[in-house]
Short mmCIF file of N, CA, C and O in Angstrom, two decimals:
data_model
loop_
_atom_site.label_atom_id
_atom_site.label_comp_id
_atom_site.label_asym_id
_atom_site.label_seq_id
_atom_site.Cartn_x
_atom_site.Cartn_y
_atom_site.Cartn_z
N UNK A 1 -90.83 48.86 60.45
CA UNK A 1 -91.16 48.41 61.79
C UNK A 1 -90.05 48.80 62.75
O UNK A 1 -88.88 48.53 62.51
N UNK A 2 -90.41 49.46 63.83
CA UNK A 2 -89.44 49.90 64.82
C UNK A 2 -89.50 48.99 66.04
O UNK A 2 -90.57 48.70 66.54
N UNK A 3 -88.36 48.56 66.51
CA UNK A 3 -88.30 47.72 67.70
C UNK A 3 -88.29 48.60 68.94
O UNK A 3 -87.59 49.61 68.99
N UNK A 4 -89.07 48.20 69.91
CA UNK A 4 -89.09 48.88 71.20
C UNK A 4 -87.82 48.55 71.95
O UNK A 4 -87.38 47.40 71.98
N UNK A 5 -87.20 49.53 72.57
CA UNK A 5 -85.97 49.35 73.34
C UNK A 5 -86.31 49.46 74.81
O UNK A 5 -86.77 50.49 75.27
N UNK A 6 -86.07 48.37 75.55
CA UNK A 6 -86.36 48.35 76.98
C UNK A 6 -85.04 48.28 77.75
O UNK A 6 -84.22 47.41 77.50
N UNK A 7 -84.86 49.21 78.68
CA UNK A 7 -83.65 49.25 79.51
C UNK A 7 -83.98 48.68 80.88
O UNK A 7 -85.00 49.01 81.47
N UNK A 8 -83.09 47.85 81.39
CA UNK A 8 -83.23 47.27 82.73
C UNK A 8 -82.09 47.83 83.56
O UNK A 8 -80.92 47.75 83.16
N UNK A 9 -82.41 48.38 84.71
CA UNK A 9 -81.40 48.94 85.59
C UNK A 9 -81.23 48.06 86.83
O UNK A 9 -82.17 47.39 87.25
N UNK A 10 -80.04 48.09 87.38
CA UNK A 10 -79.80 47.38 88.64
C UNK A 10 -79.79 48.37 89.80
O UNK A 10 -79.71 47.97 90.95
N UNK A 11 -79.81 49.65 89.47
CA UNK A 11 -79.73 50.67 90.51
C UNK A 11 -78.30 51.05 90.85
O UNK A 11 -78.06 51.87 91.74
N UNK A 12 -77.33 50.48 90.16
CA UNK A 12 -75.93 50.80 90.42
C UNK A 12 -75.66 52.27 90.12
O UNK A 12 -76.09 52.79 89.09
N UNK A 13 -74.92 52.94 91.00
CA UNK A 13 -74.56 54.34 90.72
C UNK A 13 -73.63 54.47 89.52
O UNK A 13 -73.49 55.55 88.96
N UNK A 14 -73.02 53.37 89.09
CA UNK A 14 -72.14 53.42 87.93
C UNK A 14 -72.91 53.49 86.61
O UNK A 14 -72.38 53.95 85.60
N UNK A 15 -74.18 53.05 86.61
CA UNK A 15 -74.94 53.04 85.36
C UNK A 15 -75.05 54.44 84.74
O UNK A 15 -74.70 54.61 83.58
N UNK A 16 -75.53 55.46 85.47
CA UNK A 16 -75.60 56.78 84.84
C UNK A 16 -74.21 57.39 84.62
O UNK A 16 -74.00 58.11 83.63
N UNK A 17 -73.27 57.10 85.51
CA UNK A 17 -71.92 57.66 85.37
C UNK A 17 -71.25 57.16 84.09
O UNK A 17 -70.66 57.92 83.33
N UNK A 18 -71.36 55.85 83.84
CA UNK A 18 -70.73 55.25 82.66
C UNK A 18 -71.63 55.38 81.44
O UNK A 18 -71.16 55.48 80.31
N UNK A 19 -72.95 55.37 81.68
CA UNK A 19 -73.91 55.42 80.58
C UNK A 19 -74.23 54.04 80.06
O UNK A 19 -74.14 53.78 78.87
N UNK A 20 -74.58 53.12 80.96
CA UNK A 20 -74.95 51.77 80.54
C UNK A 20 -76.15 51.29 81.33
O UNK A 20 -76.54 51.90 82.32
N UNK A 21 -76.73 50.20 80.88
CA UNK A 21 -77.85 49.54 81.57
C UNK A 21 -77.41 48.13 81.93
O UNK A 21 -76.58 47.53 81.25
N UNK A 22 -77.99 47.58 82.97
CA UNK A 22 -77.71 46.19 83.35
C UNK A 22 -78.07 45.27 82.20
O UNK A 22 -77.35 44.32 81.90
N UNK A 23 -79.20 45.56 81.54
CA UNK A 23 -79.61 44.77 80.38
C UNK A 23 -80.38 45.67 79.44
O UNK A 23 -80.97 46.68 79.85
N UNK A 24 -80.38 45.27 78.17
CA UNK A 24 -81.15 45.98 77.14
C UNK A 24 -81.87 44.92 76.31
O UNK A 24 -81.28 43.91 75.93
N UNK A 25 -83.16 45.19 76.07
CA UNK A 25 -83.93 44.32 75.19
C UNK A 25 -84.41 45.13 74.00
O UNK A 25 -85.02 46.20 74.16
N UNK A 26 -84.14 44.62 72.82
CA UNK A 26 -84.66 45.19 71.59
C UNK A 26 -85.28 44.03 70.82
O UNK A 26 -84.59 43.07 70.46
N UNK A 27 -86.60 44.09 70.63
CA UNK A 27 -87.30 42.97 70.01
C UNK A 27 -87.08 41.73 70.85
O UNK A 27 -87.21 41.76 72.07
N UNK A 28 -86.69 40.63 70.23
CA UNK A 28 -86.49 39.39 70.98
C UNK A 28 -85.09 39.27 71.60
O UNK A 28 -84.81 38.32 72.33
N UNK A 29 -84.21 40.23 71.34
CA UNK A 29 -82.82 40.14 71.78
C UNK A 29 -82.61 40.82 73.12
O UNK A 29 -83.01 41.97 73.31
N UNK A 30 -81.95 40.11 74.03
CA UNK A 30 -81.62 40.66 75.34
C UNK A 30 -80.13 40.49 75.57
O UNK A 30 -79.59 39.39 75.41
N UNK A 31 -79.46 41.58 75.94
CA UNK A 31 -78.06 41.53 76.30
C UNK A 31 -77.90 42.02 77.72
O UNK A 31 -78.38 43.10 78.06
N UNK A 32 -77.23 41.20 78.53
CA UNK A 32 -76.94 41.56 79.91
C UNK A 32 -75.48 41.98 79.96
O UNK A 32 -74.59 41.23 79.54
N UNK A 33 -75.23 43.17 80.50
CA UNK A 33 -73.88 43.72 80.58
C UNK A 33 -72.99 42.87 81.48
O UNK A 33 -73.48 42.04 82.25
N UNK A 34 -71.70 43.11 81.39
CA UNK A 34 -70.76 42.45 82.29
C UNK A 34 -71.26 42.58 83.72
O UNK A 34 -71.52 43.68 84.21
N UNK A 35 -71.44 41.43 84.36
CA UNK A 35 -72.09 41.38 85.67
C UNK A 35 -71.08 40.92 86.71
O UNK A 35 -70.55 39.80 86.64
N UNK A 36 -70.81 41.79 87.65
CA UNK A 36 -69.81 41.54 88.69
C UNK A 36 -70.47 40.96 89.95
O UNK A 36 -71.68 41.10 90.14
N UNK A 37 -69.67 40.37 90.81
CA UNK A 37 -70.19 39.74 92.03
C UNK A 37 -70.43 40.76 93.16
O UNK A 37 -69.71 40.78 94.16
N UNK A 38 -71.42 41.59 92.98
CA UNK A 38 -71.70 42.64 93.96
C UNK A 38 -72.83 42.17 94.87
O UNK A 38 -73.91 41.81 94.41
N UNK A 39 -72.58 42.20 96.16
CA UNK A 39 -73.57 41.79 97.16
C UNK A 39 -74.63 42.88 97.31
O UNK A 39 -74.46 44.01 96.83
N UNK A 40 -75.70 42.54 97.99
CA UNK A 40 -76.80 43.50 98.19
C UNK A 40 -76.35 44.77 98.91
O UNK A 40 -76.91 45.83 98.70
N UNK A 41 -75.32 44.65 99.75
CA UNK A 41 -74.83 45.82 100.49
C UNK A 41 -73.84 46.66 99.69
O UNK A 41 -73.30 47.64 100.19
N UNK A 42 -73.59 46.27 98.42
CA UNK A 42 -72.70 47.03 97.56
C UNK A 42 -71.25 46.58 97.62
O UNK A 42 -70.43 47.03 96.83
N UNK A 43 -70.94 45.71 98.55
CA UNK A 43 -69.57 45.19 98.65
C UNK A 43 -69.40 44.00 97.72
O UNK A 43 -70.36 43.51 97.14
N UNK A 44 -68.18 43.51 97.63
CA UNK A 44 -67.91 42.32 96.82
C UNK A 44 -68.42 41.10 97.56
O UNK A 44 -68.12 40.90 98.74
N UNK A 45 -69.19 40.28 96.86
CA UNK A 45 -69.69 39.03 97.43
C UNK A 45 -68.55 38.01 97.49
O UNK A 45 -67.76 37.90 96.55
N UNK A 46 -68.45 37.30 98.57
CA UNK A 46 -67.55 36.14 98.71
C UNK A 46 -66.13 36.39 98.23
O UNK A 46 -65.64 35.70 97.32
N UNK A 47 -65.41 37.34 98.83
CA UNK A 47 -64.03 37.60 98.39
C UNK A 47 -63.19 36.31 98.39
O UNK A 47 -63.28 35.50 99.31
N UNK A 48 -62.45 36.13 97.32
CA UNK A 48 -61.56 34.99 97.21
C UNK A 48 -62.18 33.71 96.68
O UNK A 48 -61.47 32.76 96.39
N UNK A 49 -63.49 33.66 96.54
CA UNK A 49 -64.20 32.43 96.17
C UNK A 49 -64.79 32.58 94.76
O UNK A 49 -65.85 33.18 94.58
N UNK A 50 -64.11 32.02 93.76
CA UNK A 50 -64.57 32.15 92.37
C UNK A 50 -65.95 31.55 92.18
O UNK A 50 -66.82 32.15 91.55
N UNK A 51 -66.17 30.35 92.72
CA UNK A 51 -67.47 29.70 92.55
C UNK A 51 -68.60 30.56 93.12
O UNK A 51 -69.59 30.82 92.44
N UNK A 52 -68.47 31.00 94.35
CA UNK A 52 -69.53 31.80 94.98
C UNK A 52 -69.72 33.12 94.25
O UNK A 52 -70.86 33.60 94.11
N UNK A 53 -68.65 33.72 93.77
CA UNK A 53 -68.79 34.95 93.00
C UNK A 53 -69.50 34.69 91.68
O UNK A 53 -70.34 35.49 91.26
N UNK A 54 -69.20 33.56 91.06
CA UNK A 54 -69.88 33.21 89.80
C UNK A 54 -71.37 33.01 90.03
O UNK A 54 -72.20 33.47 89.24
N UNK A 55 -71.73 32.35 91.13
CA UNK A 55 -73.14 32.16 91.47
C UNK A 55 -73.81 33.52 91.64
O UNK A 55 -74.92 33.76 91.13
N UNK A 56 -73.16 34.44 92.33
CA UNK A 56 -73.73 35.78 92.54
C UNK A 56 -73.90 36.51 91.21
O UNK A 56 -74.94 37.13 90.96
N UNK A 57 -72.91 36.44 90.34
CA UNK A 57 -73.02 37.07 89.02
C UNK A 57 -74.23 36.51 88.26
O UNK A 57 -75.00 37.27 87.66
N UNK A 58 -74.38 35.21 88.29
CA UNK A 58 -75.49 34.58 87.58
C UNK A 58 -76.84 34.92 88.21
O UNK A 58 -77.83 35.07 87.50
N UNK A 59 -76.89 35.06 89.53
CA UNK A 59 -78.13 35.51 90.19
C UNK A 59 -78.54 36.88 89.67
O UNK A 59 -79.71 37.12 89.34
N UNK A 60 -77.58 37.79 89.61
CA UNK A 60 -77.85 39.15 89.14
C UNK A 60 -78.27 39.13 87.67
O UNK A 60 -79.24 39.79 87.27
N UNK A 61 -77.55 38.37 86.85
CA UNK A 61 -77.87 38.30 85.42
C UNK A 61 -79.25 37.68 85.21
O UNK A 61 -80.02 38.15 84.36
N UNK A 62 -79.57 36.64 85.98
CA UNK A 62 -80.88 36.00 85.83
C UNK A 62 -82.01 36.97 86.19
O UNK A 62 -83.04 37.02 85.52
N UNK A 63 -81.80 37.77 87.22
CA UNK A 63 -82.81 38.77 87.59
C UNK A 63 -82.99 39.79 86.46
O UNK A 63 -84.12 40.16 86.13
N UNK A 64 -81.91 40.22 85.86
CA UNK A 64 -81.99 41.17 84.75
C UNK A 64 -82.73 40.55 83.56
O UNK A 64 -83.56 41.22 82.93
N UNK A 65 -82.45 39.29 83.28
CA UNK A 65 -83.17 38.60 82.21
C UNK A 65 -84.67 38.59 82.49
O UNK A 65 -85.47 38.91 81.60
N UNK A 66 -85.05 38.24 83.71
CA UNK A 66 -86.48 38.20 84.08
C UNK A 66 -87.12 39.56 83.89
O UNK A 66 -88.23 39.67 83.36
N UNK A 67 -86.42 40.61 84.32
CA UNK A 67 -86.97 41.96 84.19
C UNK A 67 -87.12 42.36 82.72
O UNK A 67 -87.96 43.20 82.39
N UNK A 68 -86.33 41.75 81.86
CA UNK A 68 -86.42 42.02 80.42
C UNK A 68 -87.39 41.07 79.72
O UNK A 68 -87.54 41.13 78.50
N UNK A 69 -88.02 40.18 80.47
CA UNK A 69 -88.98 39.25 79.89
C UNK A 69 -88.37 37.98 79.34
O UNK A 69 -88.96 37.32 78.48
N UNK A 70 -87.18 37.63 79.80
CA UNK A 70 -86.48 36.42 79.34
C UNK A 70 -86.24 35.48 80.51
O UNK A 70 -86.43 35.85 81.66
N UNK A 71 -85.79 34.29 80.18
CA UNK A 71 -85.42 33.29 81.20
C UNK A 71 -84.07 32.70 80.83
O UNK A 71 -83.55 32.93 79.72
N UNK A 72 -83.53 31.90 81.71
CA UNK A 72 -82.28 31.21 81.40
C UNK A 72 -82.42 30.32 80.17
O UNK A 72 -81.47 30.15 79.41
N UNK A 73 -83.60 29.80 79.95
CA UNK A 73 -83.83 28.93 78.79
C UNK A 73 -83.68 29.69 77.47
O UNK A 73 -83.48 29.07 76.42
N UNK A 74 -83.76 31.01 77.50
CA UNK A 74 -83.63 31.84 76.30
C UNK A 74 -82.17 32.21 75.98
O UNK A 74 -81.89 32.80 74.94
N UNK A 75 -81.26 31.88 76.88
CA UNK A 75 -79.86 32.29 76.73
C UNK A 75 -79.20 31.53 75.58
O UNK A 75 -79.29 30.31 75.50
N UNK A 76 -78.54 32.29 74.71
CA UNK A 76 -77.86 31.70 73.56
C UNK A 76 -76.33 31.84 73.64
O UNK A 76 -75.61 31.13 72.94
N UNK A 77 -75.84 32.76 74.45
CA UNK A 77 -74.40 32.96 74.59
C UNK A 77 -74.06 33.49 75.97
O UNK A 77 -74.78 34.34 76.49
N UNK A 78 -72.97 32.97 76.52
CA UNK A 78 -72.42 33.51 77.76
C UNK A 78 -70.94 33.76 77.56
O UNK A 78 -70.28 33.10 76.76
N UNK A 79 -70.45 34.74 78.31
CA UNK A 79 -69.01 35.02 78.34
C UNK A 79 -68.61 35.07 79.80
O UNK A 79 -69.24 35.76 80.60
N UNK A 80 -67.56 34.33 80.11
CA UNK A 80 -67.07 34.25 81.48
C UNK A 80 -65.66 34.83 81.49
O UNK A 80 -64.78 34.34 80.77
N UNK A 81 -65.48 35.89 82.25
CA UNK A 81 -64.18 36.56 82.32
C UNK A 81 -63.59 36.34 83.71
O UNK A 81 -64.27 36.57 84.71
N UNK A 82 -62.36 35.89 83.75
CA UNK A 82 -61.67 35.58 85.00
C UNK A 82 -60.32 36.28 85.06
O UNK A 82 -59.65 36.40 84.03
N UNK A 83 -59.91 36.68 86.25
CA UNK A 83 -58.57 37.26 86.38
C UNK A 83 -57.51 36.17 86.48
O UNK A 83 -56.32 36.44 86.30
N UNK A 84 -57.91 34.94 86.76
CA UNK A 84 -56.99 33.80 86.81
C UNK A 84 -57.65 32.63 86.09
O UNK A 84 -58.47 31.92 86.65
N UNK A 85 -57.28 32.44 84.82
CA UNK A 85 -57.93 31.42 83.99
C UNK A 85 -57.70 30.01 84.54
O UNK A 85 -58.49 29.11 84.25
N UNK A 86 -56.69 29.83 85.36
CA UNK A 86 -56.46 28.49 85.93
C UNK A 86 -57.60 28.08 86.86
O UNK A 86 -57.74 26.90 87.18
N UNK A 87 -58.44 29.03 87.25
CA UNK A 87 -59.58 28.73 88.14
C UNK A 87 -60.89 28.62 87.36
O UNK A 87 -61.97 28.71 87.94
N UNK A 88 -60.80 28.38 86.07
CA UNK A 88 -61.99 28.34 85.22
C UNK A 88 -62.99 27.29 85.64
O UNK A 88 -64.20 27.49 85.50
N UNK A 89 -62.53 26.16 86.16
CA UNK A 89 -63.47 25.09 86.54
C UNK A 89 -64.40 25.52 87.68
O UNK A 89 -65.54 25.06 87.76
N UNK A 90 -63.95 26.42 88.53
CA UNK A 90 -64.80 26.91 89.62
C UNK A 90 -65.97 27.71 89.05
O UNK A 90 -67.11 27.55 89.49
N UNK A 91 -65.68 28.57 88.08
CA UNK A 91 -66.75 29.34 87.42
C UNK A 91 -67.59 28.42 86.54
O UNK A 91 -68.82 28.58 86.46
N UNK A 92 -66.95 27.44 85.91
CA UNK A 92 -67.67 26.50 85.04
C UNK A 92 -68.69 25.69 85.85
O UNK A 92 -69.76 25.36 85.34
N UNK A 93 -68.36 25.36 87.08
CA UNK A 93 -69.31 24.63 87.93
C UNK A 93 -70.61 25.41 88.10
O UNK A 93 -71.71 24.87 87.92
N UNK A 94 -70.49 26.70 88.41
CA UNK A 94 -71.68 27.54 88.56
C UNK A 94 -72.42 27.66 87.23
O UNK A 94 -73.66 27.59 87.20
N UNK A 95 -71.69 27.82 86.14
CA UNK A 95 -72.30 27.91 84.82
C UNK A 95 -73.06 26.63 84.50
O UNK A 95 -74.21 26.67 84.04
N UNK A 96 -72.46 25.50 84.75
CA UNK A 96 -73.09 24.21 84.48
C UNK A 96 -74.35 23.98 85.28
O UNK A 96 -75.31 23.37 84.80
N UNK A 97 -74.35 24.47 86.51
CA UNK A 97 -75.55 24.32 87.36
C UNK A 97 -76.74 25.06 86.77
O UNK A 97 -77.88 24.63 86.94
N UNK A 98 -76.50 26.15 86.09
CA UNK A 98 -77.60 26.94 85.51
C UNK A 98 -77.93 26.52 84.08
O UNK A 98 -79.06 26.65 83.65
N UNK A 99 -76.90 26.10 83.33
CA UNK A 99 -77.08 25.96 81.90
C UNK A 99 -76.86 24.55 81.35
O UNK A 99 -76.75 24.38 80.14
N UNK A 100 -76.83 23.53 82.18
CA UNK A 100 -76.55 22.18 81.68
C UNK A 100 -77.59 21.72 80.67
O UNK A 100 -77.27 20.97 79.75
N UNK A 101 -78.82 22.17 80.81
CA UNK A 101 -79.87 21.79 79.86
C UNK A 101 -79.98 22.76 78.69
O UNK A 101 -80.39 22.39 77.60
N UNK A 102 -79.61 24.02 78.91
CA UNK A 102 -79.73 25.06 77.88
C UNK A 102 -78.55 25.00 76.90
O UNK A 102 -78.74 25.15 75.70
N UNK A 103 -77.38 24.82 77.42
CA UNK A 103 -76.14 24.69 76.68
C UNK A 103 -75.91 25.81 75.67
O UNK A 103 -75.76 25.58 74.46
N UNK A 104 -75.82 27.06 76.15
CA UNK A 104 -75.54 28.17 75.23
C UNK A 104 -74.10 28.12 74.75
O UNK A 104 -73.25 27.45 75.35
N UNK A 105 -73.82 28.84 73.68
CA UNK A 105 -72.43 29.04 73.28
C UNK A 105 -71.75 29.77 74.45
O UNK A 105 -72.34 30.64 75.08
N UNK A 106 -70.52 29.38 74.76
CA UNK A 106 -69.87 29.93 75.95
C UNK A 106 -68.39 30.13 75.68
O UNK A 106 -67.74 29.29 75.05
N UNK A 107 -67.88 31.24 76.18
CA UNK A 107 -66.46 31.54 76.05
C UNK A 107 -65.91 31.92 77.41
O UNK A 107 -66.52 32.70 78.14
N UNK A 108 -64.76 31.35 77.75
CA UNK A 108 -64.02 31.73 78.96
C UNK A 108 -62.78 32.49 78.52
O UNK A 108 -62.06 32.03 77.63
N UNK A 109 -62.53 33.64 79.13
CA UNK A 109 -61.34 34.43 78.82
C UNK A 109 -60.70 34.93 80.11
O UNK A 109 -61.37 35.13 81.12
N UNK A 110 -59.40 35.14 80.03
CA UNK A 110 -58.69 35.74 81.15
C UNK A 110 -58.52 37.22 80.87
O UNK A 110 -58.20 37.62 79.74
N UNK A 111 -58.77 38.03 81.89
CA UNK A 111 -58.58 39.47 81.80
C UNK A 111 -57.54 39.88 82.84
O UNK A 111 -57.30 39.15 83.81
N UNK A 112 -56.93 41.03 82.65
CA UNK A 112 -55.88 41.44 83.58
C UNK A 112 -56.44 41.91 84.92
O UNK A 112 -55.81 41.72 85.95
N UNK A 113 -57.63 42.51 84.90
CA UNK A 113 -58.25 42.96 86.16
C UNK A 113 -59.64 43.51 85.87
O UNK A 113 -60.01 43.74 84.72
N UNK A 114 -60.40 43.72 86.95
CA UNK A 114 -61.71 44.36 86.88
C UNK A 114 -61.65 45.68 87.63
O UNK A 114 -60.63 46.01 88.24
N UNK A 115 -62.75 46.42 87.63
CA UNK A 115 -62.81 47.71 88.31
C UNK A 115 -62.44 47.56 89.78
O UNK A 115 -61.69 48.35 90.33
N UNK A 116 -62.98 46.53 90.42
CA UNK A 116 -62.68 46.25 91.83
C UNK A 116 -61.72 45.07 91.88
O UNK A 116 -62.03 44.00 91.35
N UNK A 117 -60.57 45.21 92.52
CA UNK A 117 -59.60 44.11 92.54
C UNK A 117 -60.08 42.86 93.28
O UNK A 117 -59.50 41.79 93.10
N UNK A 118 -61.16 42.96 94.06
CA UNK A 118 -61.71 41.76 94.73
C UNK A 118 -62.58 40.92 93.80
O UNK A 118 -62.85 39.77 94.10
N UNK A 119 -63.01 41.49 92.68
CA UNK A 119 -63.80 40.72 91.73
C UNK A 119 -62.89 39.73 91.01
O UNK A 119 -61.88 40.11 90.42
N UNK A 120 -63.25 38.48 91.03
CA UNK A 120 -62.47 37.44 90.39
C UNK A 120 -63.08 36.99 89.07
O UNK A 120 -62.40 36.37 88.25
N UNK A 121 -64.37 37.28 88.88
CA UNK A 121 -65.10 36.79 87.72
C UNK A 121 -66.22 37.76 87.37
O UNK A 121 -66.75 38.45 88.25
N UNK A 122 -66.53 37.85 86.10
CA UNK A 122 -67.72 38.57 85.61
C UNK A 122 -68.34 37.72 84.51
O UNK A 122 -67.65 36.94 83.85
N UNK A 123 -69.65 37.89 84.32
CA UNK A 123 -70.39 37.18 83.27
C UNK A 123 -71.09 38.19 82.38
O UNK A 123 -71.59 39.20 82.86
N UNK A 124 -71.16 37.88 81.09
CA UNK A 124 -72.06 38.55 80.14
C UNK A 124 -73.00 37.49 79.61
O UNK A 124 -72.60 36.33 79.44
N UNK A 125 -74.25 37.87 79.35
CA UNK A 125 -75.26 36.91 78.91
C UNK A 125 -76.08 37.54 77.79
O UNK A 125 -76.50 38.69 77.89
N UNK A 126 -76.31 36.77 76.73
CA UNK A 126 -77.17 37.20 75.62
C UNK A 126 -78.28 36.17 75.46
O UNK A 126 -78.04 34.96 75.56
N UNK A 127 -79.49 36.66 75.20
CA UNK A 127 -80.65 35.78 75.05
C UNK A 127 -81.48 36.22 73.86
O UNK A 127 -81.44 37.38 73.45
N UNK A 128 -82.23 35.27 73.35
CA UNK A 128 -83.22 35.54 72.30
C UNK A 128 -84.53 34.95 72.80
O UNK A 128 -84.62 33.75 73.05
N UNK A 129 -85.53 35.81 72.96
CA UNK A 129 -86.81 35.41 73.52
C UNK A 129 -87.72 34.91 72.40
O UNK A 129 -87.85 35.57 71.36
N UNK A 130 -88.33 33.76 72.62
CA UNK A 130 -89.27 33.20 71.64
C UNK A 130 -90.47 34.09 71.45
O UNK A 130 -90.79 34.95 72.29
N UNK A 131 -91.20 33.92 70.38
CA UNK A 131 -92.35 34.74 70.03
C UNK A 131 -93.49 34.67 71.03
O UNK A 131 -94.34 35.55 71.08
N UNK A 132 -93.54 33.62 71.84
CA UNK A 132 -94.67 33.46 72.74
C UNK A 132 -94.67 34.40 73.94
O UNK A 132 -95.63 34.52 74.66
N UNK A 133 -93.53 35.12 74.21
CA UNK A 133 -93.46 36.05 75.34
C UNK A 133 -93.28 37.46 74.84
O UNK A 133 -92.59 37.68 73.85
N UNK A 134 -93.84 38.47 75.57
CA UNK A 134 -93.69 39.88 75.16
C UNK A 134 -92.29 40.39 75.36
O UNK A 134 -91.53 39.89 76.11
#
């Protein structure tokens, strides 16, 4: 049995350059790539505000999940990467607003920097879709 591989794009010009997709679904598994706080105009959303950037990251990740046929309720793991781990509670607030009922496994880590120095946080999300959805 071969699993169908579905790629979800965000339209970012970095996707073909780097060779990645915003999300990939194989069978019931969905992985959303590291998701940065990029506004609709391509600039950094809410410079300096970890909470608002976290909300933007989660908005983008949630959209990718939907396009892959998943929902937040299907999420089993999240990874939260911050350039300043002392600000983890700001990102945790946004995470809790989305996942307080789902309660996926979650890891917070500090990183030295992101591609854009204005990005303060990125999220990765993994989901497993139940049999009832395609």
